[in-house]
Amino acid sequence: MAKKSPLSDEALEHVARRFAVLAEPMRLRLLQALFAGEMNVNALVEATGGTQANISRHLQTLTQAHVLARRKEGLQVFYAIADPSIFKLCELVCGSLEKQFTKNAGAFSR
Amino acid sequence: MAKKSPLSDEALEHVARRFAVLAEPMRLRLLQALFAGEMNVNALVEATGGTQANISRHLQTLTQAHVLARRKEGLQVFYAIADPSIFKLCELVCGSLEKQFTKNAGAFSR
DNA sequence: CAAGTATATGAGTCTATGCGCATACAAAGT
DNA sequence: ACTTTGTATGCGCATAGACTCATATACTTG
């Protein structure tokens, strides 16, 4: 396994796309809601405060990126987090941002 | 430390922005080049094959996001990775994408 | 101070995408 | 078959941002 070989352009685009999928506050809210477990669309609409159309689109984006899984049951559609790495990704970013904030807070308090 | 409290809208926007910064192939190439260590702008231009203007802009974006650190030395400006969490972030995403690919590969080969 | 080198930036174009509105589609019950 | 309920989607608008070209700025050297 070549560990230090530079990623191909195609690979980089895939990685970039992955990050782009997570680069929307509304989608992050959806993920945050789904951290608790599987939910249907209506529940997600209520949980996030978005419009149904918009939520549906974001769910589509997340599903196409294989971040979410879709399960249809009668009239309702249930979504759930399909990629467990999402948890760690969010944790990492949050941790990193917290560090930044505390640094800035220090600068202010002086 | 409230562990399960939902992030505020403001916090979510910060997280989203962080992801957005990493959502460009060119910036990922810059980061990949900088994994080896500090480099000046010209070296980065050559390493990535971009134009000087464009590279400079991306470097600005990364620096403002506190992902990179800037050090001026005479005429040249050196950039280096300032946030170590970047490494793990990229590893996580790459690993997750690899899994997806091997899954798809399996589906094709059958 | 003039000229050269390394980097940054203003202005303009072009593409991508988030959002809202209306409507279409799908499944279930009457 | 018709209606109701839950979800998806076509379309248009508005905004963000990536890229280029030309030029500005900062520093060094002659």
Short mmCIF file of C-alpha atoms (C1' of nucleotides) in Angstrom, two decimals:
data_model
loop_
_atom_site.label_atom_id
_atom_site.label_comp_id
_atom_site.label_asym_id
_atom_site.label_seq_id
_atom_site.Cartn_x
_atom_site.Cartn_y
_atom_site.Cartn_z
CA MET A 1 0.00 0.00 0.00
CA ALA A 2 1.73 3.17 -1.13
CA LYS A 3 1.24 5.35 1.91
CA LYS A 4 2.74 8.64 0.78
CA SER A 5 1.78 8.66 -2.91
CA PRO A 6 -0.09 11.85 -3.81
CA LEU A 7 -3.76 11.34 -4.47
CA SER A 8 -4.89 11.47 -8.07
CA ASP A 9 -6.93 14.41 -9.31
CA GLU A 10 -9.96 12.18 -9.43
CA ALA A 11 -9.45 11.08 -5.83
CA LEU A 12 -9.02 14.66 -4.69
CA GLU A 13 -12.30 15.59 -6.31
CA HIS A 14 -14.03 12.80 -4.48
CA VAL A 15 -12.59 13.94 -1.19
CA ALA A 16 -13.53 17.54 -1.93
CA ARG A 17 -17.05 16.50 -2.76
CA ARG A 18 -17.32 14.62 0.46
CA PHE A 19 -16.36 17.73 2.39
CA ALA A 20 -18.74 19.82 0.30
CA VAL A 21 -21.62 17.60 1.30
CA LEU A 22 -20.88 18.45 4.93
CA ALA A 23 -20.42 22.14 4.22
CA GLU A 24 -24.04 23.20 4.69
CA PRO A 25 -25.51 24.16 8.06
CA MET A 26 -28.88 22.64 7.19
CA ARG A 27 -27.32 19.31 6.33
CA LEU A 28 -25.36 19.38 9.55
CA ARG A 29 -28.57 19.97 11.42
CA LEU A 30 -30.09 16.96 9.74
CA LEU A 31 -27.11 14.84 10.69
CA GLN A 32 -27.26 16.12 14.23
CA ALA A 33 -30.90 15.11 14.45
CA LEU A 34 -30.09 11.71 13.00
CA PHE A 35 -27.36 11.10 15.53
CA ALA A 36 -30.17 10.01 17.83
CA GLY A 37 -31.31 7.43 15.30
CA GLU A 38 -33.43 6.83 12.22
CA MET A 39 -36.13 9.41 11.42
CA ASN A 40 -38.68 10.01 8.72
CA VAL A 41 -38.84 13.12 6.57
CA ASN A 42 -41.61 14.84 8.43
CA ALA A 43 -39.87 14.43 11.75
CA LEU A 44 -36.72 15.90 10.23
CA VAL A 45 -38.66 18.82 8.83
CA GLU A 46 -39.98 19.58 12.29
CA ALA A 47 -36.67 18.99 14.00
CA THR A 48 -34.78 21.34 11.71
CA GLY A 49 -37.42 23.96 10.99
CA GLY A 50 -36.81 23.83 7.25
CA THR A 51 -39.34 23.53 4.44
CA GLN A 52 -40.28 20.06 3.27
CA ALA A 53 -38.94 20.66 -0.23
CA ASN A 54 -35.61 21.87 0.99
CA ILE A 55 -35.18 19.06 3.48
CA SER A 56 -36.01 16.52 0.84
CA ARG A 57 -33.32 17.93 -1.42
CA HIS A 58 -30.71 17.90 1.29
CA LEU A 59 -31.63 14.33 2.17
CA GLN A 60 -31.16 13.43 -1.45
CA THR A 61 -27.71 15.01 -1.47
CA LEU A 62 -26.66 13.18 1.66
CA THR A 63 -28.02 9.88 0.41
CA GLN A 64 -26.29 10.15 -2.96
CA ALA A 65 -23.06 10.74 -1.08
CA HIS A 66 -23.70 7.54 0.86
CA VAL A 67 -23.74 9.46 4.10
CA LEU A 68 -27.35 8.48 4.73
CA ALA A 69 -29.34 5.35 4.03
CA ARG A 70 -32.93 5.41 2.83
CA ARG A 71 -35.65 3.02 3.89
CA LYS A 72 -39.18 3.24 2.63
CA GLU A 73 -42.03 1.99 4.76
CA GLY A 74 -45.48 2.56 3.39
CA LEU A 75 -46.00 6.26 2.88
CA GLN A 76 -43.04 7.30 4.94
CA VAL A 77 -39.35 7.31 4.18
CA PHE A 78 -36.84 6.82 6.96
CA TYR A 79 -33.31 8.11 6.82
CA ALA A 80 -30.39 7.03 8.96
CA ILE A 81 -26.68 7.69 9.10
CA ALA A 82 -24.96 5.13 6.92
CA ASP A 83 -21.36 6.25 7.29
CA PRO A 84 -20.10 6.02 10.86
CA SER A 85 -17.05 8.14 10.05
CA ILE A 86 -19.38 11.15 10.11
CA PHE A 87 -19.38 11.08 13.89
CA LYS A 88 -15.63 11.35 14.18
CA LEU A 89 -15.45 13.96 11.44
CA CYS A 90 -17.80 16.25 13.32
CA GLU A 91 -16.06 15.62 16.60
CA LEU A 92 -12.70 16.49 15.09
CA VAL A 93 -13.92 19.72 13.58
CA CYS A 94 -15.75 20.76 16.71
CA GLY A 95 -12.70 20.10 18.82
CA SER A 96 -10.48 22.05 16.50
CA LEU A 97 -12.87 24.99 16.46
CA GLU A 98 -13.13 25.00 20.23
CA LYS A 99 -9.39 25.35 20.46
CA GLN A 100 -9.51 28.34 18.16
CA PHE A 101 -12.22 29.95 20.22
CA THR A 102 -10.46 29.55 23.51
CA LYS A 103 -7.37 31.04 21.93
CA ASN A 104 -9.32 34.05 20.74
CA ALA A 105 -11.07 34.32 24.08
CA GLY A 106 -7.66 34.59 25.68
CA ALA A 107 -6.73 37.37 23.33
CA PHE A 108 -9.86 39.28 24.23
CA SER A 109 -9.60 38.88 27.94
CA ARG A 110 -6.26 40.60 28.03
CA MET B 1 -19.53 19.51 29.47
CA ALA B 2 -22.92 19.13 27.86
CA LYS B 3 -22.24 16.29 25.50
CA LYS B 4 -25.55 15.88 23.70
CA SER B 5 -26.74 19.46 23.50
CA PRO B 6 -27.53 20.46 19.90
CA LEU B 7 -25.11 22.94 18.42
CA SER B 8 -26.31 26.50 18.00
CA ASP B 9 -26.97 27.89 14.55
CA GLU B 10 -23.83 29.94 14.82
CA ALA B 11 -21.75 26.93 15.74
CA LEU B 12 -23.19 24.94 12.87
CA GLU B 13 -22.22 27.68 10.46
CA HIS B 14 -18.69 27.61 11.75
CA VAL B 15 -18.50 23.88 11.29
CA ALA B 16 -19.98 24.14 7.83
CA ARG B 17 -17.49 26.78 6.90
CA ARG B 18 -14.65 24.60 8.09
CA PHE B 19 -15.82 21.81 5.83
CA ALA B 20 -16.30 24.26 2.97
CA VAL B 21 -12.69 25.31 3.22
CA LEU B 22 -11.69 21.71 2.61
CA ALA B 23 -14.18 21.24 -0.19
CA GLU B 24 -11.93 22.36 -3.05
CA PRO B 25 -9.59 20.01 -4.88
CA MET B 26 -6.99 22.71 -5.34
CA ARG B 27 -6.87 23.45 -1.63
CA LEU B 28 -6.56 19.77 -0.88
CA ARG B 29 -3.62 19.62 -3.26
CA LEU B 30 -2.00 22.48 -1.39
CA LEU B 31 -2.54 20.70 1.90
CA GLN B 32 -1.17 17.50 0.47
CA ALA B 33 1.95 19.32 -0.63
CA LEU B 34 2.28 20.92 2.79
CA PHE B 35 2.03 17.58 4.55
CA ALA B 36 5.73 17.28 3.79
CA GLY B 37 6.44 20.55 5.58
CA GLU B 38 6.56 24.29 5.20
CA MET B 39 6.78 25.68 1.64
CA ASN B 40 6.82 29.10 0.00
CA VAL B 41 4.26 30.26 -2.54
CA ASN B 42 6.34 29.66 -5.62
CA ALA B 43 7.10 26.12 -4.60
CA LEU B 44 3.40 25.53 -4.04
CA VAL B 45 2.57 27.00 -7.43
CA GLU B 46 4.96 24.56 -9.05
CA ALA B 47 3.85 21.64 -6.93
CA THR B 48 0.20 22.10 -7.74
CA GLY B 49 0.35 23.39 -11.30
CA GLY B 50 -2.00 26.30 -10.56
CA THR B 51 -1.59 29.96 -11.41
CA GLN B 52 0.11 32.21 -8.90
CA ALA B 53 -2.97 34.37 -8.40
CA ASN B 54 -5.23 31.45 -7.76
CA ILE B 55 -2.84 29.75 -5.37
CA SER B 56 -2.42 32.97 -3.45
CA ARG B 57 -6.18 33.25 -3.05
CA HIS B 58 -6.53 29.69 -1.83
CA LEU B 59 -3.70 30.20 0.61
CA GLN B 60 -5.50 33.22 1.92
CA THR B 61 -8.67 31.22 2.42
CA LEU B 62 -6.84 28.47 4.27
CA THR B 63 -4.97 30.95 6.43
CA GLN B 64 -8.08 32.88 7.39
CA ALA B 65 -9.62 29.58 8.45
CA HIS B 66 -6.59 28.99 10.66
CA VAL B 67 -5.77 25.83 8.77
CA LEU B 68 -2.45 27.27 7.61
CA ALA B 69 0.09 29.54 9.27
CA ARG B 70 1.90 32.30 7.40
CA ARG B 71 5.51 33.26 7.93
CA LYS B 72 7.18 36.02 5.95
CA GLU B 73 10.90 35.88 5.35
CA GLY B 74 12.29 38.58 3.13
CA LEU B 75 10.56 38.48 -0.20
CA GLN B 76 9.12 35.04 0.28
CA VAL B 77 6.15 33.86 2.31
CA PHE B 78 6.12 30.40 3.80
CA TYR B 79 2.97 28.50 4.60
CA ALA B 80 2.62 25.52 6.89
CA ILE B 81 -0.19 23.44 8.30
CA ALA B 82 -1.31 25.01 11.56
CA ASP B 83 -4.16 22.71 12.49
CA PRO B 84 -3.05 19.14 13.06
CA SER B 85 -6.62 17.86 12.95
CA ILE B 86 -6.42 18.26 9.17
CA PHE B 87 -4.39 15.09 8.93
CA LYS B 88 -6.97 12.96 10.66
CA LEU B 89 -9.81 14.59 8.78
CA CYS B 90 -8.30 13.64 5.45
CA GLU B 91 -7.47 10.15 6.66
CA LEU B 92 -11.01 9.60 7.83
CA VAL B 93 -12.53 10.73 4.57
CA CYS B 94 -10.11 8.74 2.48
CA GLY B 95 -10.78 5.64 4.50
CA SER B 96 -14.51 6.08 4.21
CA LEU B 97 -14.31 6.60 0.46
CA GLU B 98 -12.12 3.54 0.04
CA LYS B 99 -14.75 1.44 1.73
CA GLN B 100 -17.36 2.76 -0.66
CA PHE B 101 -15.20 1.95 -3.65
CA THR B 102 -14.45 -1.58 -2.59
CA LYS B 103 -18.14 -2.12 -2.00
CA ASN B 104 -18.94 -0.91 -5.49
CA ALA B 105 -16.11 -2.95 -6.91
CA GLY B 106 -17.60 -6.00 -5.28
CA ALA B 107 -20.96 -5.25 -6.80
CA PHE B 108 -19.43 -5.05 -10.26
CA SER B 109 -17.29 -8.14 -10.00
CA ARG B 110 -20.21 -10.35 -9.12
"C1'" DC C 1 16.39 55.74 -6.62
"C1'" DA C 2 15.64 52.27 -10.40
"C1'" DA C 3 14.86 47.64 -11.57
"C1'" DG C 4 13.78 43.07 -10.40
"C1'" DT C 5 11.49 39.41 -7.81
"C1'" DA C 6 7.88 37.31 -4.82
"C1'" DT C 7 3.29 37.69 -3.37
"C1'" DA C 8 -1.32 39.85 -2.95
"C1'" DT C 9 -5.48 41.91 -4.70
"C1'" DG C 10 -9.27 44.50 -7.50
"C1'" DA C 11 -12.50 43.70 -11.20
"C1'" DG C 12 -15.05 40.82 -14.15
"C1'" DT C 13 -16.89 36.37 -15.82
"C1'" DC C 14 -18.85 31.96 -15.23
"C1'" DT C 15 -20.60 28.01 -12.83
"C1'" DA C 16 -22.61 25.76 -8.93
"C1'" DT C 17 -25.94 25.46 -5.61
"C1'" DG C 18 -29.30 26.78 -1.89
"C1'" DC C 19 -33.99 28.24 -1.47
"C1'" DG C 20 -39.02 28.83 -2.45
"C1'" DC C 21 -43.12 27.88 -5.09
"C1'" DA C 22 -45.89 24.97 -7.27
"C1'" DT C 23 -46.75 20.53 -8.72
"C1'" DA C 24 -45.92 15.58 -9.49
"C1'" DC C 25 -45.60 11.07 -7.73
"C1'" DA C 26 -46.51 7.12 -4.46
"C1'" DA C 27 -48.97 4.62 -1.19
"C1'" DA C 28 -52.84 3.96 1.82
"C1'" DG C 29 -57.59 4.28 3.20
"C1'" DT C 30 -62.67 5.10 2.06
"C1'" DA D 1 -61.84 5.39 -8.50
"C1'" DC D 2 -61.25 9.41 -5.38
"C1'" DT D 3 -59.04 11.61 -1.58
"C1'" DT D 4 -55.64 12.20 1.72
"C1'" DT D 5 -51.05 12.07 3.34
"C1'" DG D 6 -46.02 11.83 2.83
"C1'" DT D 7 -42.22 12.66 -0.13
"C1'" DA D 8 -39.85 14.08 -4.41
"C1'" DT D 9 -38.89 17.21 -8.26
"C1'" DG D 10 -39.02 20.87 -12.24
"C1'" DC D 11 -38.21 25.67 -12.55
"C1'" DG D 12 -36.57 30.23 -11.62
"C1'" DC D 13 -34.11 33.45 -8.80
"C1'" DA D 14 -30.34 35.00 -6.09
"C1'" DT D 15 -25.92 34.40 -4.07
"C1'" DA D 16 -21.31 32.42 -3.35
"C1'" DG D 17 -17.13 31.40 -4.90
"C1'" DA D 18 -13.45 29.74 -8.29
"C1'" DC D 19 -10.85 31.32 -11.95
"C1'" DT D 20 -8.27 34.78 -15.02
"C1'" DC D 21 -6.05 39.10 -16.23
"C1'" DA D 22 -3.94 42.97 -15.03
"C1'" DT D 23 -2.00 45.61 -11.61
"C1'" DA D 24 -0.54 46.81 -6.95
"C1'" DT D 25 2.35 46.08 -2.98
"C1'" DA D 26 6.54 44.61 -0.43
"C1'" DC D 27 11.08 43.69 -0.19
"C1'" DT D 28 15.93 43.24 -2.24
"C1'" DT D 29 19.75 44.52 -4.94
"C1'" DG D 30 22.54 47.36 -8.01
#
